Amino acid sequence: GQNIDQPTEMTATEGAIVQINCTYQTSGFNGLFWYQQHAGEAPTFLSYNVLDGLEEKGRFSSFLSRSKGYSYLLLKELQMKDSASYLCAVNNDYKLSFGAGTTVTVRA
Amino acid sequence: NAGVTQTPKFQVLKTGQSMTLQCAQDMNHEYMSWYRQDPGMGLRLIHYSVGAGITDQGEVPNGYNVSRSTTEDFPLRLLSAAPSQTSVYFCASSYDGGGNQPQHFGDGTRLSIL
């Protein structure tokens, strides 16, 4: 089976940094994705990690440790538009398994 | 620049009715998939396809059928709707479903079964 855990909710202030953790236990691993989903909308791709280490894309960074079954998404210089759900997903042999998502609320 | 198109956007059914959710993509992607999203449970894979003529089951396939006669289309059929199938359904596609190819999602179909 697949087990992917992430916190349910996080709140942060505009301009701050927030780190969303994701731990996983899966039968296989072909890569880990992070998606952003605004309320009532479709998920959109943010980042991908397959090797250990940090991937940086502008204000967003994602880290992976395969030995620990752990990833995090780092959101810097938070903006109001970053209020959304962030979904961690593990790719295993053409099957994508998602965590339940972390709802981030950015306050002024 | 359509991407992944799902129809209808909203649907209300009665228990026992059947219907087909449509999904089409114009990106020449080989891999297509269907998910359902329920509160507190995240996205769950229903069925997927790695190319025309090939389909396979995901995590929650019971009560759903799929077919992939063309690269572009991947319809999802509910055989006999049940209230437990009330959900938001997303179709997605990617180049090949392999490790580093992100999936592109349609806007979703919001389905209510009474």
Short mmCIF file of C-alpha atoms in Angstrom, two decimals:
data_model
loop_
_atom_site.label_atom_id
_atom_site.label_comp_id
_atom_site.label_asym_id
_atom_site.label_seq_id
_atom_site.Cartn_x
_atom_site.Cartn_y
_atom_site.Cartn_z
CA GLY A 1 0.00 0.00 0.00
CA GLN A 2 0.86 3.63 -0.25
CA ASN A 3 1.04 5.98 2.75
CA ILE A 4 1.71 9.65 2.18
CA ASP A 5 1.41 12.06 5.09
CA GLN A 6 1.39 15.84 5.18
CA PRO A 7 0.00 18.34 7.68
CA THR A 8 -3.61 19.33 7.17
CA GLU A 9 -3.29 23.09 7.61
CA MET A 10 -0.65 25.80 7.99
CA THR A 11 -0.96 29.55 8.46
CA ALA A 12 1.71 32.13 7.73
CA THR A 13 2.12 35.87 7.30
CA GLU A 14 2.62 37.62 3.98
CA GLY A 15 6.34 37.89 3.21
CA ALA A 16 7.28 35.01 5.49
CA ILE A 17 8.57 31.51 4.71
CA VAL A 18 6.59 28.30 5.14
CA GLN A 19 7.85 24.71 4.92
CA ILE A 20 5.40 21.92 4.12
CA ASN A 21 6.64 18.46 5.03
CA CYS A 22 5.70 15.21 3.33
CA THR A 23 6.63 11.71 4.48
CA TYR A 24 5.94 8.66 2.39
CA GLN A 25 6.00 4.88 2.59
CA THR A 26 5.37 3.37 -0.83
CA SER A 27 6.04 0.03 -2.50
CA GLY A 28 8.13 1.76 -5.18
CA PHE A 29 9.47 5.18 -6.11
CA ASN A 30 9.93 6.85 -9.48
CA GLY A 31 9.85 10.46 -8.32
CA LEU A 32 7.98 12.91 -6.10
CA PHE A 33 5.83 15.79 -7.29
CA TRP A 34 4.39 18.86 -5.63
CA TYR A 35 1.21 20.39 -6.99
CA GLN A 36 -0.67 23.56 -6.05
CA GLN A 37 -4.46 23.60 -6.01
CA HIS A 38 -6.54 26.71 -5.46
CA ALA A 39 -10.06 26.18 -4.12
CA GLY A 40 -12.41 24.97 -6.84
CA GLU A 41 -9.65 24.63 -9.41
CA ALA A 42 -7.47 21.91 -10.91
CA PRO A 43 -4.05 21.00 -9.48
CA THR A 44 -1.09 22.62 -11.24
CA PHE A 45 2.48 21.34 -11.27
CA LEU A 46 5.04 23.03 -9.02
CA SER A 47 8.12 20.82 -8.74
CA TYR A 48 9.62 17.38 -9.20
CA ASN A 49 12.37 15.52 -7.32
CA VAL A 50 13.85 12.13 -8.14
CA LEU A 51 17.36 12.47 -6.69
CA ASP A 52 18.23 13.52 -3.16
CA GLY A 53 18.71 17.22 -2.65
CA LEU A 54 17.17 20.60 -3.26
CA GLU A 55 15.46 21.82 -6.43
CA GLU A 56 14.89 25.57 -6.61
CA LYS A 57 12.38 27.32 -8.87
CA GLY A 58 12.00 30.98 -8.04
CA ARG A 59 10.20 31.44 -4.71
CA PHE A 60 9.51 27.71 -4.44
CA SER A 61 12.04 25.01 -3.52
CA SER A 62 11.58 21.30 -2.95
CA PHE A 63 13.83 18.86 -1.11
CA LEU A 64 13.99 15.08 -1.19
CA SER A 65 15.63 12.44 0.99
CA ARG A 66 14.86 9.00 -0.44
CA SER A 67 16.51 7.12 2.43
CA LYS A 68 14.22 8.89 4.91
CA GLY A 69 11.10 8.85 2.74
CA TYR A 70 10.86 12.60 3.24
CA SER A 71 10.30 15.70 1.17
CA TYR A 72 9.47 19.31 1.86
CA LEU A 73 8.20 22.24 -0.16
CA LEU A 74 9.56 25.64 0.84
CA LEU A 75 7.57 28.72 -0.08
CA LYS A 76 9.51 31.98 0.33
CA GLU A 77 8.33 35.60 0.29
CA LEU A 78 4.75 34.49 0.74
CA GLN A 79 2.08 36.35 -1.20
CA MET A 80 -1.69 36.34 -0.68
CA LYS A 81 -2.09 34.43 -3.94
CA ASP A 82 -0.11 31.54 -2.40
CA SER A 83 -3.14 30.68 -0.24
CA ALA A 84 -4.00 27.24 -1.63
CA SER A 85 -3.69 23.52 -1.02
CA TYR A 86 -0.32 21.91 -1.69
CA LEU A 87 -0.33 18.27 -2.72
CA CYS A 88 2.55 15.84 -2.34
CA ALA A 89 2.45 12.92 -4.80
CA VAL A 90 4.68 9.88 -5.32
CA ASN A 91 5.02 8.26 -8.74
CA ASN A 92 5.34 4.48 -8.59
CA ASP A 93 5.28 2.54 -11.86
CA TYR A 94 2.87 4.87 -13.70
CA LYS A 95 0.62 5.27 -10.66
CA LEU A 96 0.56 8.61 -8.87
CA SER A 97 -0.40 8.46 -5.17
CA PHE A 98 -1.34 11.71 -3.47
CA GLY A 99 -1.29 12.89 0.09
CA ALA A 100 -4.45 14.53 1.41
CA GLY A 101 -2.95 17.99 0.86
CA THR A 102 -1.88 20.88 3.10
CA THR A 103 -4.04 24.00 3.10
CA VAL A 104 -1.87 27.09 3.47
CA THR A 105 -3.51 30.34 4.52
CA VAL A 106 -1.51 33.52 4.04
CA ARG A 107 -2.52 36.42 6.30
CA ALA A 108 -1.73 40.08 5.76
CA ASN B 1 -4.36 26.03 -26.38
CA ALA B 2 -7.04 23.74 -24.88
CA GLY B 3 -4.89 21.22 -22.92
CA VAL B 4 -7.15 18.74 -21.09
CA THR B 5 -10.89 19.27 -21.58
CA GLN B 6 -13.50 17.63 -19.37
CA THR B 7 -17.24 17.59 -19.93
CA PRO B 8 -19.64 18.12 -18.30
CA LYS B 9 -18.47 20.49 -15.55
CA PHE B 10 -21.41 19.66 -13.29
CA GLN B 11 -23.83 16.72 -13.23
CA VAL B 12 -26.55 15.44 -10.92
CA LEU B 13 -27.62 11.81 -11.24
CA LYS B 14 -30.07 9.54 -9.53
CA THR B 15 -28.92 6.32 -7.92
CA GLY B 16 -28.72 3.56 -10.51
CA GLN B 17 -28.30 5.82 -13.53
CA SER B 18 -25.31 5.44 -15.80
CA MET B 19 -23.29 8.14 -17.46
CA THR B 20 -20.00 8.87 -19.19
CA LEU B 21 -17.58 11.60 -18.19
CA GLN B 22 -15.66 12.83 -21.20
CA CYS B 23 -11.97 13.71 -21.30
CA ALA B 24 -9.96 14.88 -24.29
CA GLN B 25 -6.43 16.20 -24.63
CA ASP B 26 -4.75 17.89 -27.59
CA MET B 27 -1.12 17.59 -26.46
CA ASN B 28 -0.47 14.17 -28.05
CA HIS B 29 0.16 12.70 -24.60
CA GLU B 30 0.41 8.94 -24.36
CA TYR B 31 -0.54 8.73 -20.66
CA MET B 32 -4.00 9.59 -19.36
CA SER B 33 -5.62 9.02 -16.00
CA TRP B 34 -8.75 9.58 -13.94
CA TYR B 35 -8.85 10.63 -10.28
CA ARG B 36 -11.55 11.35 -7.79
CA GLN B 37 -11.10 13.94 -5.07
CA ASP B 38 -13.03 13.74 -1.82
CA PRO B 39 -12.70 16.04 1.22
CA GLY B 40 -9.85 15.01 3.50
CA MET B 41 -8.73 12.16 1.26
CA GLY B 42 -6.78 13.75 -1.55
CA LEU B 43 -6.78 12.56 -5.13
CA ARG B 44 -7.22 8.84 -5.69
CA LEU B 45 -6.40 7.10 -8.96
CA ILE B 46 -9.34 5.30 -10.58
CA HIS B 47 -7.97 4.06 -13.91
CA TYR B 48 -5.08 4.97 -16.16
CA SER B 49 -3.83 4.34 -19.69
CA VAL B 50 -0.27 4.34 -21.04
CA GLY B 51 -1.42 4.49 -24.65
CA ALA B 52 -4.27 3.81 -27.06
CA GLY B 53 -5.76 0.36 -26.51
CA ILE B 54 -4.17 -0.07 -23.07
CA THR B 55 -5.89 0.57 -19.75
CA ASP B 56 -5.22 -0.52 -16.18
CA GLN B 57 -6.78 -0.19 -12.75
CA GLY B 58 -5.75 2.32 -10.14
CA GLU B 59 -6.49 2.46 -6.44
CA VAL B 60 -10.30 2.69 -6.58
CA PRO B 61 -11.57 1.14 -9.86
CA ASN B 62 -14.78 -0.53 -8.67
CA GLY B 63 -17.93 0.86 -10.30
CA TYR B 64 -16.04 2.54 -13.13
CA ASN B 65 -15.05 1.49 -16.66
CA VAL B 66 -12.69 3.12 -19.12
CA SER B 67 -11.57 2.64 -22.71
CA ARG B 68 -8.85 4.27 -24.81
CA SER B 69 -9.66 3.89 -28.50
CA THR B 70 -7.70 7.01 -29.51
CA THR B 71 -4.71 8.89 -28.09
CA GLU B 72 -6.87 11.98 -27.53
CA ASP B 73 -9.88 10.59 -25.63
CA PHE B 74 -10.25 8.73 -22.34
CA PRO B 75 -13.90 8.51 -21.21
CA LEU B 76 -14.89 7.31 -17.74
CA ARG B 77 -18.14 5.38 -17.42
CA LEU B 78 -20.19 5.00 -14.27
CA LEU B 79 -22.12 1.78 -14.71
CA SER B 80 -24.76 2.20 -11.98
CA ALA B 81 -24.30 5.40 -9.97
CA ALA B 82 -24.22 5.19 -6.19
CA PRO B 83 -24.21 8.03 -3.60
CA SER B 84 -20.65 6.98 -2.64
CA GLN B 85 -19.56 8.11 -6.09
CA THR B 86 -20.45 11.72 -5.35
CA SER B 87 -17.13 13.45 -5.86
CA VAL B 88 -15.06 15.76 -8.02
CA TYR B 89 -13.50 13.86 -10.91
CA PHE B 90 -10.28 15.00 -12.56
CA CYS B 91 -8.79 13.74 -15.79
CA ALA B 92 -5.05 14.22 -16.34
CA SER B 93 -2.49 13.52 -19.04
CA SER B 94 1.27 13.48 -19.36
CA TYR B 95 3.81 12.74 -22.06
CA ASP B 96 4.43 9.14 -21.00
CA GLY B 97 3.51 8.76 -17.32
CA GLY B 98 7.14 8.17 -16.51
CA GLY B 99 9.10 9.58 -13.63
CA ASN B 100 9.70 13.21 -14.48
CA GLN B 101 6.71 14.11 -16.60
CA PRO B 102 4.14 16.23 -14.71
CA GLN B 103 0.49 15.52 -15.24
CA HIS B 104 -1.74 18.22 -16.70
CA PHE B 105 -5.19 18.27 -15.14
CA GLY B 106 -8.55 19.18 -16.60
CA ASP B 107 -10.88 21.54 -14.72
CA GLY B 108 -12.85 18.70 -13.17
CA THR B 109 -16.40 17.36 -13.22
CA ARG B 110 -18.46 17.87 -10.08
CA LEU B 111 -20.79 14.90 -9.78
CA SER B 112 -23.64 14.48 -7.29
CA ILE B 113 -25.54 11.21 -6.93
CA LEU B 114 -28.91 11.50 -5.19
#
